[in-house]
Amino acid sequence: MTAPAAWRPVLAPAVRLRHDRVREVDLLVLPERVVVLRGTAGAVLRLCDGDRDLGTIVAELAERFPGAPVDTEVPAFLDRMHEEGWLR
């Protein structure tokens, strides 16, 4: 899927985003496994609330991380999360 700008991503019902304070990492908690997120992945996924569309998410991240290639990397990352079934 190539994410349309109007897509309003949200975590799938069985997926939870948690922060492990001991290891200082963000985690995706799934029914039968845990995925450790690296870098800013947790910050990106926290914006996926079903209210913000993809364009808004990219704009917010571009403001937070000036100079980062969020306009290409964020849609590609969210596409992968969708393909895994972790986002709707």
Coordinates of C-alpha atoms in Angstrom, one line a residue:
M1 CA 0.0 0.0 0.0
T2 CA 1.2 3.5 -0.8
A3 CA -0.3 5.6 2.0
P4 CA -2.6 8.3 0.8
A5 CA -2.2 11.7 2.6
A6 CA -5.8 11.4 3.9
W7 CA -5.1 8.1 5.7
R8 CA -5.7 8.4 9.4
P9 CA -3.5 5.6 10.9
V10 CA -4.3 4.0 14.2
L11 CA -2.9 1.0 16.0
A12 CA -4.7 -2.2 15.4
P13 CA -7.0 -3.3 18.2
A14 CA -4.7 -6.0 19.6
V15 CA -1.6 -3.8 19.5
R16 CA -0.4 -1.6 22.4
L17 CA 2.4 0.9 22.5
R18 CA 4.3 0.9 25.8
H19 CA 7.4 2.5 27.1
D20 CA 9.8 0.3 29.1
R21 CA 11.3 2.6 31.7
V22 CA 13.9 0.2 32.8
R23 CA 15.5 -0.2 29.3
E24 CA 14.3 3.3 28.1
V25 CA 12.8 1.9 24.9
D26 CA 9.4 1.9 23.3
L27 CA 7.7 -1.4 22.7
L28 CA 4.8 -2.7 20.5
V29 CA 3.0 -5.3 22.6
L30 CA 1.3 -7.8 20.4
P31 CA -0.8 -10.9 21.4
E32 CA 2.1 -13.3 21.1
R33 CA 5.2 -11.2 20.9
V34 CA 6.9 -7.9 21.8
V35 CA 8.6 -5.7 19.2
V36 CA 11.3 -3.3 20.4
L37 CA 11.2 0.0 18.6
R38 CA 14.3 1.9 17.7
G39 CA 15.0 5.6 17.3
T40 CA 11.9 7.8 16.8
A41 CA 9.5 5.0 15.9
G42 CA 7.6 5.3 19.2
A43 CA 7.2 9.1 18.6
V44 CA 5.8 8.5 15.2
L45 CA 3.4 5.8 16.3
R46 CA 2.2 8.0 19.2
L47 CA 0.8 10.3 16.6
C48 CA -1.2 7.5 15.0
D49 CA -4.4 8.1 16.9
G50 CA -6.9 7.9 14.2
D51 CA -7.6 11.6 14.3
R52 CA -4.5 12.9 12.6
D53 CA -4.1 12.2 8.9
L54 CA -0.8 11.2 7.3
G55 CA -0.1 14.7 6.1
T56 CA -0.6 16.1 9.6
I57 CA 1.7 13.5 11.2
V58 CA 4.4 14.3 8.7
A59 CA 4.0 18.0 9.3
E60 CA 4.2 17.6 13.1
L61 CA 7.3 15.5 12.8
A62 CA 9.0 17.9 10.3
E63 CA 8.5 20.6 12.9
R64 CA 9.9 18.4 15.7
F65 CA 12.9 17.1 13.7
P66 CA 14.0 19.9 11.3
G67 CA 16.0 18.7 8.4
A68 CA 15.0 15.0 8.8
P69 CA 13.6 13.3 5.7
V70 CA 10.2 12.7 7.3
D71 CA 8.3 13.4 4.1
T72 CA 9.6 10.1 2.6
E73 CA 10.6 8.0 5.6
V74 CA 7.5 8.4 7.7
P75 CA 5.0 7.2 5.0
A76 CA 7.3 4.3 4.2
F77 CA 7.6 3.3 7.9
L78 CA 3.8 3.5 8.4
D79 CA 3.3 1.5 5.2
R80 CA 5.5 -1.3 6.7
M81 CA 3.6 -1.1 10.0
H82 CA 0.3 -1.4 8.0
E83 CA 1.6 -4.4 6.0
E84 CA 2.5 -6.1 9.3
G85 CA -1.1 -5.6 10.5
W86 CA 0.0 -3.4 13.3
L87 CA -1.8 -0.3 12.0
R88 CA -5.2 0.2 10.3

